[in-house]
PDB file of C-alpha atoms and ligand atoms in Angstrom:
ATOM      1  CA  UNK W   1     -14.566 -16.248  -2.497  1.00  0.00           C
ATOM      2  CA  UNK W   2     -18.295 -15.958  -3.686  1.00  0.00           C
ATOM      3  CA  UNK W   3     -19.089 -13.074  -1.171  1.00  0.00           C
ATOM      4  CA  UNK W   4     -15.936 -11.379  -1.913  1.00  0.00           C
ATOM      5  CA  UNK W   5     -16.941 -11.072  -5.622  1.00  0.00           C
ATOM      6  CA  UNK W   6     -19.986 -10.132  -4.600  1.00  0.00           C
ATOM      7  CA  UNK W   7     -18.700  -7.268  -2.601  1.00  0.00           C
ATOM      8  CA  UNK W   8     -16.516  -6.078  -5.088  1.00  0.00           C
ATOM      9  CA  UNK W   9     -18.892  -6.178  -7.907  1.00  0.00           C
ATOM     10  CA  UNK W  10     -20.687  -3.334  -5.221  1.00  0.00           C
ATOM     11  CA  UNK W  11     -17.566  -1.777  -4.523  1.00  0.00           C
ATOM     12  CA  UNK W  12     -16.764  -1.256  -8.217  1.00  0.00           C
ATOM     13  CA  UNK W  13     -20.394   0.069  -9.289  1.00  0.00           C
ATOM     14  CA  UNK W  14     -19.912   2.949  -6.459  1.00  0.00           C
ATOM     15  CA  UNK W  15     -16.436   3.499  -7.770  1.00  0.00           C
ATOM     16  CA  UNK W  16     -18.037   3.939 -11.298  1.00  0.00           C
ATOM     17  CA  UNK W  17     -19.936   6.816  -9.894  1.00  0.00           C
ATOM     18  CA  UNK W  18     -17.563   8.137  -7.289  1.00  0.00           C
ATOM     19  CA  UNK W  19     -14.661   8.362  -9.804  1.00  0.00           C
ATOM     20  CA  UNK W  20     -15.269   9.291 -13.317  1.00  0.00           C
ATOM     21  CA  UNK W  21     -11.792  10.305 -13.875  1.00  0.00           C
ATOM     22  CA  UNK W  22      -9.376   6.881 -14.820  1.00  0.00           C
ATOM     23  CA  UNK W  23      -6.798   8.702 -16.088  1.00  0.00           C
ATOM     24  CA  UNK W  24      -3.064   9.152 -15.010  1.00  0.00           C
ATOM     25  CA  UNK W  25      -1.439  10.922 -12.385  1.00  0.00           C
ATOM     26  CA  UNK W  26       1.030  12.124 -14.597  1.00  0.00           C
ATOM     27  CA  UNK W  27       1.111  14.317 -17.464  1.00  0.00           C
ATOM     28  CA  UNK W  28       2.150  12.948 -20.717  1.00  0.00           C
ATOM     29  CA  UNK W  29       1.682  13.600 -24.420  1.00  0.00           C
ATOM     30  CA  UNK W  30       3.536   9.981 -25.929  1.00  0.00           C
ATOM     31  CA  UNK W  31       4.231   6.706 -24.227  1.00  0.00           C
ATOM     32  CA  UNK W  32       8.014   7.564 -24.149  1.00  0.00           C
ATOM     33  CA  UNK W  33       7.204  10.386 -21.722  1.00  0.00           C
ATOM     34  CA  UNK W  34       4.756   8.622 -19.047  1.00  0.00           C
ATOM     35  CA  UNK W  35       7.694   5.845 -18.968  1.00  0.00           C
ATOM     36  CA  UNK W  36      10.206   8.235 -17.729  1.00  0.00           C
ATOM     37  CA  UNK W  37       7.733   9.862 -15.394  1.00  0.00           C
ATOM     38  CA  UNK W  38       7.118   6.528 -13.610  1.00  0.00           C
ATOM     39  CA  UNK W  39      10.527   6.099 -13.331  1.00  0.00           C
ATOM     40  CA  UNK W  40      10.968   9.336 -11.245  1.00  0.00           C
ATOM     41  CA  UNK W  41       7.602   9.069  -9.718  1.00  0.00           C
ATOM     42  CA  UNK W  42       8.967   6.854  -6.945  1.00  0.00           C
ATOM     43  CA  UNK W  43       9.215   7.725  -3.511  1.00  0.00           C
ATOM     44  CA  UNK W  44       8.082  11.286  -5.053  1.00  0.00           C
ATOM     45  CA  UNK W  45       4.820  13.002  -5.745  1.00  0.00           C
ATOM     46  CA  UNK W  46       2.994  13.078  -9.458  1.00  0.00           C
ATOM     47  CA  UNK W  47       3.218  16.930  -8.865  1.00  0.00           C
ATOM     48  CA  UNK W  48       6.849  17.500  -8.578  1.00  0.00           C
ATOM     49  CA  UNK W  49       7.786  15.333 -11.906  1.00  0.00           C
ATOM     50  CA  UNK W  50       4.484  16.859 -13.844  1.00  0.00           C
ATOM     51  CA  UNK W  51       6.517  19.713 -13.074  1.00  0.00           C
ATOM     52  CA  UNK W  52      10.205  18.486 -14.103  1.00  0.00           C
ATOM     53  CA  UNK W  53       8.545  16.052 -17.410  1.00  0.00           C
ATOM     54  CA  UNK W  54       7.761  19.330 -19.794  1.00  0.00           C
ATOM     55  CA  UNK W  55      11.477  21.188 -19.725  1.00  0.00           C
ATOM     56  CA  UNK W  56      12.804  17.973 -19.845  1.00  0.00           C
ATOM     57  CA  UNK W  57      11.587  16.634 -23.314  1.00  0.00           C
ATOM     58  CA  UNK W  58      11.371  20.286 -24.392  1.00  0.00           C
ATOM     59  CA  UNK W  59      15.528  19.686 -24.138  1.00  0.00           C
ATOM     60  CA  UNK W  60      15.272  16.217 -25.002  1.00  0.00           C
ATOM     61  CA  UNK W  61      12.629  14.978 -27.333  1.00  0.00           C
ATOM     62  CA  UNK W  62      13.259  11.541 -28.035  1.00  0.00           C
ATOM     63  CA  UNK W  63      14.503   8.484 -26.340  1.00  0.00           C
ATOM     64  CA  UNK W  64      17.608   8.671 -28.826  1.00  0.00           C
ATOM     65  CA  UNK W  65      17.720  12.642 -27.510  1.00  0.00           C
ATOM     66  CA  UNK W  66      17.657  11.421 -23.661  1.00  0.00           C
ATOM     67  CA  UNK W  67      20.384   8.232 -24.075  1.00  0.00           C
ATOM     68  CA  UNK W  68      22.988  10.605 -25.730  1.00  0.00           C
ATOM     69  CA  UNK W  69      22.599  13.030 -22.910  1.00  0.00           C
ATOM     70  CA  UNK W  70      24.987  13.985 -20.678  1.00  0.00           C
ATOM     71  CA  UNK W  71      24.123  12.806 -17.328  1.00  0.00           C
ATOM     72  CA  UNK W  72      24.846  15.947 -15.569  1.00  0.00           C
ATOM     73  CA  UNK W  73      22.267  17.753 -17.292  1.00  0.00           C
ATOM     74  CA  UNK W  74      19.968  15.128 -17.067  1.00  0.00           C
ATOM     75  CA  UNK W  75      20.664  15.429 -12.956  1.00  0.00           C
ATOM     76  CA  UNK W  76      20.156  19.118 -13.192  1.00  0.00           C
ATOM     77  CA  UNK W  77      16.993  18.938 -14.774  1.00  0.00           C
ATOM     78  CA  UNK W  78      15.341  16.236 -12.393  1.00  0.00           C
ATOM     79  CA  UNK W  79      17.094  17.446  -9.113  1.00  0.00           C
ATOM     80  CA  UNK W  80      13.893  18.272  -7.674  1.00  0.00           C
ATOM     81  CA  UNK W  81      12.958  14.264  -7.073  1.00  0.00           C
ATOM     82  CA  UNK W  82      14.631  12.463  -4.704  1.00  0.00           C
ATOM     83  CA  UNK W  83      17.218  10.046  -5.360  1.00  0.00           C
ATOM     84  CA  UNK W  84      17.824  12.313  -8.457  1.00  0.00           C
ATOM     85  CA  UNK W  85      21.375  10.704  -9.418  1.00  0.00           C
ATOM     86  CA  UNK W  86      20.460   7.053  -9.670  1.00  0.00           C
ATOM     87  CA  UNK W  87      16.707   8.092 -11.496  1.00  0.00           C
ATOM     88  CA  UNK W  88      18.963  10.080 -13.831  1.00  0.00           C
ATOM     89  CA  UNK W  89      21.037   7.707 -14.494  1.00  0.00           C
ATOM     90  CA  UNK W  90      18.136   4.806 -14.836  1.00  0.00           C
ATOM     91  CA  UNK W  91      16.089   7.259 -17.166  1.00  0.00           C
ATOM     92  CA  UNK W  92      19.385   7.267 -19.646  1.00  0.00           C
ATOM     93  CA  UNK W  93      19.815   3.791 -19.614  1.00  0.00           C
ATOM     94  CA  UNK W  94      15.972   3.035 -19.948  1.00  0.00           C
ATOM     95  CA  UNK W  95      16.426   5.294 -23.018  1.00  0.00           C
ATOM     96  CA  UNK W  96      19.085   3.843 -24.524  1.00  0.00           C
ATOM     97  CA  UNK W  97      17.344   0.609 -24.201  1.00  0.00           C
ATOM     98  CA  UNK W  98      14.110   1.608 -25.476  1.00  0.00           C
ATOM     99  CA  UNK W  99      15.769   3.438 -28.366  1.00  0.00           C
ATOM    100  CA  UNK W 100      18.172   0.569 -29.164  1.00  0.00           C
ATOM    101  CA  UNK W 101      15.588  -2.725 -28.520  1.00  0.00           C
ATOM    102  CA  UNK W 102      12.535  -1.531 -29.457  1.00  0.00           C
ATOM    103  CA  UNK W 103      13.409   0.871 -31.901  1.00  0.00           C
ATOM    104  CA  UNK W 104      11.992   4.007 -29.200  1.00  0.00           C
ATOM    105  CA  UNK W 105       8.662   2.119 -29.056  1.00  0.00           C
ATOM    106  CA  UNK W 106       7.656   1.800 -25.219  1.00  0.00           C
ATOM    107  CA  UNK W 107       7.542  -2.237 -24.462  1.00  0.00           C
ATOM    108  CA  UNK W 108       4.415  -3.330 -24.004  1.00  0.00           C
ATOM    109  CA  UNK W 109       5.004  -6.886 -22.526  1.00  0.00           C
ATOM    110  CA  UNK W 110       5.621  -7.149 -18.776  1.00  0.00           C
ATOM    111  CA  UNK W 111       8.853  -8.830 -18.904  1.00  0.00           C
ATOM    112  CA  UNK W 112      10.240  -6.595 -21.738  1.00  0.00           C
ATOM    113  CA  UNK W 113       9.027  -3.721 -19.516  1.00  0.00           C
ATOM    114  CA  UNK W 114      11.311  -5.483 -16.397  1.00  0.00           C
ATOM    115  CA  UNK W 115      14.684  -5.174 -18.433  1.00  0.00           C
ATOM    116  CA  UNK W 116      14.125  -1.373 -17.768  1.00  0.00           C
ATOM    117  CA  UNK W 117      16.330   0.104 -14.802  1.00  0.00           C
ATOM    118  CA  UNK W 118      14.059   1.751 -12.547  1.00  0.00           C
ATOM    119  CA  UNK W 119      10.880  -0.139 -13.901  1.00  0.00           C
ATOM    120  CA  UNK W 120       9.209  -2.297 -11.467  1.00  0.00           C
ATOM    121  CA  UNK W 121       5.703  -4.396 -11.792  1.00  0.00           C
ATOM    122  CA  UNK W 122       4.179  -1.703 -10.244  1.00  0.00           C
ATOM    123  CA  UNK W 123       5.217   0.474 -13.009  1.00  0.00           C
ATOM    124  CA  UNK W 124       4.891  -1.985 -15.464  1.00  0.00           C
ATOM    125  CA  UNK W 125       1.520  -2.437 -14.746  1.00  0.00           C
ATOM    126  CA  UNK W 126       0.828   1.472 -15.151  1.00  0.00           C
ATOM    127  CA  UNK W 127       2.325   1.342 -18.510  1.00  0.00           C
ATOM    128  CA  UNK W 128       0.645  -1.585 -19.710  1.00  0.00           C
ATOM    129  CA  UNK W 129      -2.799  -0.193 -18.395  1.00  0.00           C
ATOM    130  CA  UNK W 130      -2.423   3.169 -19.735  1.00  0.00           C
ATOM    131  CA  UNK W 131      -1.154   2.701 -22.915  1.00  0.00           C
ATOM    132  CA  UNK W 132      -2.103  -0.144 -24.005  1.00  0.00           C
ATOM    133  CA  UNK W 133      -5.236  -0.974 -21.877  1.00  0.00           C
ATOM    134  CA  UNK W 134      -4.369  -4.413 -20.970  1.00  0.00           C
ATOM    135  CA  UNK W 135      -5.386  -5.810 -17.769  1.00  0.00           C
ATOM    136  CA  UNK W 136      -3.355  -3.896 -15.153  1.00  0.00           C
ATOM    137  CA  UNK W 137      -3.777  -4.623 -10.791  1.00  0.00           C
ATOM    138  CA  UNK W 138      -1.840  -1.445 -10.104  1.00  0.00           C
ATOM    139  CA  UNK W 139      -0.131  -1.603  -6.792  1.00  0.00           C
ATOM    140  CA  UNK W 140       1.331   1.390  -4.656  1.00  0.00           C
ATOM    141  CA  UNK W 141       1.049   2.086  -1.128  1.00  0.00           C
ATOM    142  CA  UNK W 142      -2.871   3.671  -1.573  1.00  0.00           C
ATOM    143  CA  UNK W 143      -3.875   0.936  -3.726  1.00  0.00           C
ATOM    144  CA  UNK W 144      -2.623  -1.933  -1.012  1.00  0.00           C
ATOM    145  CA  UNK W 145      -3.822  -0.245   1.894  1.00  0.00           C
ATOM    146  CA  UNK W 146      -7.516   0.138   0.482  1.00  0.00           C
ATOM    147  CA  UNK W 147      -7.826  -3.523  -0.533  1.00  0.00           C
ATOM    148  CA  UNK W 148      -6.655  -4.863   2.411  1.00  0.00           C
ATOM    149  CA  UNK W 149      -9.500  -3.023   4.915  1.00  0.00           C
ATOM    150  CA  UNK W 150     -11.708  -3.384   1.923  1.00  0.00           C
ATOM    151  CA  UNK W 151     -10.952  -7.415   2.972  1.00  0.00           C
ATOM    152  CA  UNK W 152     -10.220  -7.692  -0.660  1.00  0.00           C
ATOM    153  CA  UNK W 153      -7.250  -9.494  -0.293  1.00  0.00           C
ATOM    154  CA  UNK W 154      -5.376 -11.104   2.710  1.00  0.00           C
ATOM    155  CA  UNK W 155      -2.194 -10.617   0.923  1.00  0.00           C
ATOM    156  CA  UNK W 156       0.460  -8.344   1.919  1.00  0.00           C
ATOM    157  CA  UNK W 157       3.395  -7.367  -0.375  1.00  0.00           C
ATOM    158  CA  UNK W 158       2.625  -5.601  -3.616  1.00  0.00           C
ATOM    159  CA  UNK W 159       3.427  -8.620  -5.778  1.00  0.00           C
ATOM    160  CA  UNK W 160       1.257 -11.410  -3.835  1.00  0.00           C
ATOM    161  CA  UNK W 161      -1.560  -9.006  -3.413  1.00  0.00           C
ATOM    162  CA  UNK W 162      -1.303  -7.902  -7.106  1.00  0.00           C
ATOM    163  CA  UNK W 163      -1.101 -11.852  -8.479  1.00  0.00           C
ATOM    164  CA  UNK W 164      -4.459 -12.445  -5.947  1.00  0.00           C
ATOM    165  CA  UNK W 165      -6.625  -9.855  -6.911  1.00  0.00           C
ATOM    166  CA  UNK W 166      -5.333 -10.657 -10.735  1.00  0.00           C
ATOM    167  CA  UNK W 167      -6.876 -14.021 -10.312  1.00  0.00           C
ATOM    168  CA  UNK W 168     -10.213 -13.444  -9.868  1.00  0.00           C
ATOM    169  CA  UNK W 169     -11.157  -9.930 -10.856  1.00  0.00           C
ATOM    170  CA  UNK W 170     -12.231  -9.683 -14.223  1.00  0.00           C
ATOM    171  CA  UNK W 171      -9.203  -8.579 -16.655  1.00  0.00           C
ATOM    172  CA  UNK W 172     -11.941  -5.249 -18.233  1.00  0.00           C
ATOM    173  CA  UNK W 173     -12.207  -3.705 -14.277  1.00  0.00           C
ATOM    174  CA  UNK W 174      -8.331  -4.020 -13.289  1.00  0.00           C
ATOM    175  CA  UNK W 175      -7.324  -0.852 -14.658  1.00  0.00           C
ATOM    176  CA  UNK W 176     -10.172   1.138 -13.955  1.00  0.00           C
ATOM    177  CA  UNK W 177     -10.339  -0.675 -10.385  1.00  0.00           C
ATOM    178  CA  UNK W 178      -6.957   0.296  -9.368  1.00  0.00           C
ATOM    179  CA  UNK W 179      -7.017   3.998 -10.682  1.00  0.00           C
ATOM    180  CA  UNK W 180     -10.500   4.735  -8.692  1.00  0.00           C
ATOM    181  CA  UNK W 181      -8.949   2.752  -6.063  1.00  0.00           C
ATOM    182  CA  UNK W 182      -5.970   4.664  -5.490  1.00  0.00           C
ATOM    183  CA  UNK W 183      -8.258   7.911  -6.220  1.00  0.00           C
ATOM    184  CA  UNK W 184     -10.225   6.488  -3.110  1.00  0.00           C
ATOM    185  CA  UNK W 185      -7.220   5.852  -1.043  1.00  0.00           C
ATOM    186  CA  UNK W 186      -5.539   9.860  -1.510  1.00  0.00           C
ATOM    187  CA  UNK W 187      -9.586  11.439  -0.785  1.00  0.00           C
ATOM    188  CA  UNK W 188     -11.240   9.227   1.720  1.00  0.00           C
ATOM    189  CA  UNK W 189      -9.353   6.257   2.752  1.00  0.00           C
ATOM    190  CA  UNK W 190      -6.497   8.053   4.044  1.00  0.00           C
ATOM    191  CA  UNK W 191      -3.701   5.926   5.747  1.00  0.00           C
ATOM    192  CA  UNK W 192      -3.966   7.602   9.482  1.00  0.00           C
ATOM    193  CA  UNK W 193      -7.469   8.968   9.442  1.00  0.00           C
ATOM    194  CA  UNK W 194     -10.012   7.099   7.102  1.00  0.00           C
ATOM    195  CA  UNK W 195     -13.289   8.850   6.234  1.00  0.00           C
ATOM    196  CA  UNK W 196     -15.459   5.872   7.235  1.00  0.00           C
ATOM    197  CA  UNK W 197     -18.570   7.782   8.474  1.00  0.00           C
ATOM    198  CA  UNK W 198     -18.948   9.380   5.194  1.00  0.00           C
ATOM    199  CA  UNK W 199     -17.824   6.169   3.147  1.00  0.00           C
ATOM    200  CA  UNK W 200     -19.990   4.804   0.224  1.00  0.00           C
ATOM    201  CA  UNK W 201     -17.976   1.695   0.158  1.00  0.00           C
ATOM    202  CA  UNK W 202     -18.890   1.269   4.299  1.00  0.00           C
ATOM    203  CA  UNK W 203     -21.303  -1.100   3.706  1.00  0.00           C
ATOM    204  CA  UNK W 204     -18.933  -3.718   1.695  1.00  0.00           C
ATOM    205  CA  UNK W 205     -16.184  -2.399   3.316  1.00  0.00           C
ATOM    206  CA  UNK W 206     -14.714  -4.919   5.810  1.00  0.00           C
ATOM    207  CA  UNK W 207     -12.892  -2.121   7.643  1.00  0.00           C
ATOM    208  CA  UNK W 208      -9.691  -4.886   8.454  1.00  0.00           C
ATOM    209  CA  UNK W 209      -7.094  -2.817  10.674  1.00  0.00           C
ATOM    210  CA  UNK W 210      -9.002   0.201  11.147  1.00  0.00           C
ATOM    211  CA  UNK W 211     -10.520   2.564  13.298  1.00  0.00           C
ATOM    212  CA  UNK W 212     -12.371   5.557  11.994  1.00  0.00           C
ATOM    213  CA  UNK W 213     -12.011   9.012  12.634  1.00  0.00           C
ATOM    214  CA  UNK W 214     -15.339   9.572  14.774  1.00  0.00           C
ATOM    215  CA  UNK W 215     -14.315   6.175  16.471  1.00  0.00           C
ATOM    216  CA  UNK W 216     -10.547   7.537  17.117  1.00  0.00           C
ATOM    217  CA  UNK W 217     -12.200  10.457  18.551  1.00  0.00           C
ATOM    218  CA  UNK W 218     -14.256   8.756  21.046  1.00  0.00           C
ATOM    219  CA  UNK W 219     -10.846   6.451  22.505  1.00  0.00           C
ATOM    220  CA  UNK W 220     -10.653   3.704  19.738  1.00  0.00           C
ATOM    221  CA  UNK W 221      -6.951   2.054  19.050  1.00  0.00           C
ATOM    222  CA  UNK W 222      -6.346   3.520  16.170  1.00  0.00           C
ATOM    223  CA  UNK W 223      -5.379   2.329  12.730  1.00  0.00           C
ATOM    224  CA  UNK W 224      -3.012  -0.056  11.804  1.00  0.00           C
ATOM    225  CA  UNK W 225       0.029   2.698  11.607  1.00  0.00           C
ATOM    226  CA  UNK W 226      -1.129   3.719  15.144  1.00  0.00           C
ATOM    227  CA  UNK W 227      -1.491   0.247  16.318  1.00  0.00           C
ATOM    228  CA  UNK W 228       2.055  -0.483  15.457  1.00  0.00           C
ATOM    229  CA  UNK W 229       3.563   2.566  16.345  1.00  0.00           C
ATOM    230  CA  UNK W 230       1.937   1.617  20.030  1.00  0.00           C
ATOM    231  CA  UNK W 231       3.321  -1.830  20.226  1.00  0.00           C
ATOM    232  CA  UNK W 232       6.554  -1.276  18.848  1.00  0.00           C
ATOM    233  CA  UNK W 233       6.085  -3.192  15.753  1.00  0.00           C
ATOM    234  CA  UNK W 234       7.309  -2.927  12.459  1.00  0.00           C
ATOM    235  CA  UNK W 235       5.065  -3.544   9.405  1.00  0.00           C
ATOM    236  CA  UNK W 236       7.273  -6.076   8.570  1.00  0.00           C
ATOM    237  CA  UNK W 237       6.343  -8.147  11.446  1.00  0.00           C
ATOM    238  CA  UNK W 238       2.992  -8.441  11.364  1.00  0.00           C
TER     239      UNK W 238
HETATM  240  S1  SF4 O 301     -15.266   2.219   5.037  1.00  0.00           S
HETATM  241 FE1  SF4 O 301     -13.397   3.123   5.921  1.00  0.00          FE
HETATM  242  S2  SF4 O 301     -11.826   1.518   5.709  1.00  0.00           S
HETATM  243 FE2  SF4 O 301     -13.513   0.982   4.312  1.00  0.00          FE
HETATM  244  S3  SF4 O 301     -12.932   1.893   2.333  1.00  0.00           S
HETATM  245 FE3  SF4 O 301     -14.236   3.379   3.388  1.00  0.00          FE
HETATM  246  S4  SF4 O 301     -12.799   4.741   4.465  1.00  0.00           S
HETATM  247 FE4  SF4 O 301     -11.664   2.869   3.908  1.00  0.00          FE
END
């Protein structure tokens, strides 16, 4: 446990430098707005609903606006993302409860933020982070990755690696941690092809499950995704 504090205290310092920006992925001008984009951010890309977020609260402003909707036009406007049908009709619902509950405040406490249909921890934790800067371990499929050949964490699912590294990092560097982190997983830490040579975190950086590009190159294994691909295996089964 020591040395893995240790390491991390390194890995966050080069993170500080590496990754100025903290902010969102997606665009949003009041807490109402990033909630619904986190909704329809799943299994689609912070591009296509920064595109879809403006029209949509151009037609309807408020949560009060969005839960009287009709759903159709609701569906038209977020076709774009998939599973558009059930995110347009969890978006409705999520406004009607936010609207009705909390009076069209956003929640702010984790298990308030649950009730919502189409709100997971992993959004949770974005909303909690970003608007109201409480200690957030933000976990997507970047974030998990990273940790886990960092040799951050042992853990595997999104919850048990979240409640780990929630343990013992310090609640100030969640947030920031897991916004740089998942900045570090999209540029250099890709899932089939991590940058290692050219890596600032390669010195701290257990490298669990991987093979690097120049290594790859030369007749290595290959990554984890290659590994399994290879054998047959499912993620699931390791
Ligand atoms: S050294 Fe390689 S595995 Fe480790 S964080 Fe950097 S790119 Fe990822």
């Amino acid at each position: 446990m020591h040395e893995r504090r240790e390491r991390f205290e390194h890995i966050y310092r080069i993170l500080e430098e590496e990754y100025a920006d903290t902010s969102s992925f997606i665009s949003f001008a009041e807490p109402f707005q990033l909630l619904v984009g986190v909704i329809l951010s799943a299994q689609s890309t912070d591009r296509q609903v920064n595109l879809i977020l403006p029209e949509l609260f151009v037609r309807f402003p408020t949560p009060k606006d969005l839960a009287e909707a009709p759903a159709e036009e609701i569906e038209t406007l977020v076709r774009s993302v998939g599973f558009f049908r059930m995110k347009a009709r969890n978006i409705k619902e999520t406004a009607r409860l936010v609207h009705e509950r909390w009076r069209g405040r956003v929640p702010e406490r984790m298990e308030d933020l649950l009730l919502l249909p189409g709100v997971g921890r992993k959004s949770a934790n974005v909303i909690r982070g970003t608007i109201y800067g409480r200690p957030a371990i933000i976990v997507d499929t970047h974030f998990g990755r990273v940790v886990r050949r960092l040799g951050l964490t042992e853990e595997r699912t999104p919850e048990r690696i979240e409640r780990d590294l929630a343990s013992w990092i310090p609640p100030g560097k969640q947030y920031p941690f897991s916004m740089r982190i998942n900045r570090h997983g999209r540029a250099v830490c890709t899932a089939r092809r991590p940058a290692c040579e050219s890596c600032r975190l390669a010195p701290f950086c257990l490298r669990r499950g991987v093979v690097s590009r120049g290594e790859e190159e030369r007749g290595g294994l290959g990554d984890d995704s290659t590994t399994r691909a290879r054998s047959g295996e499912s993620p699931g089964a390791r």
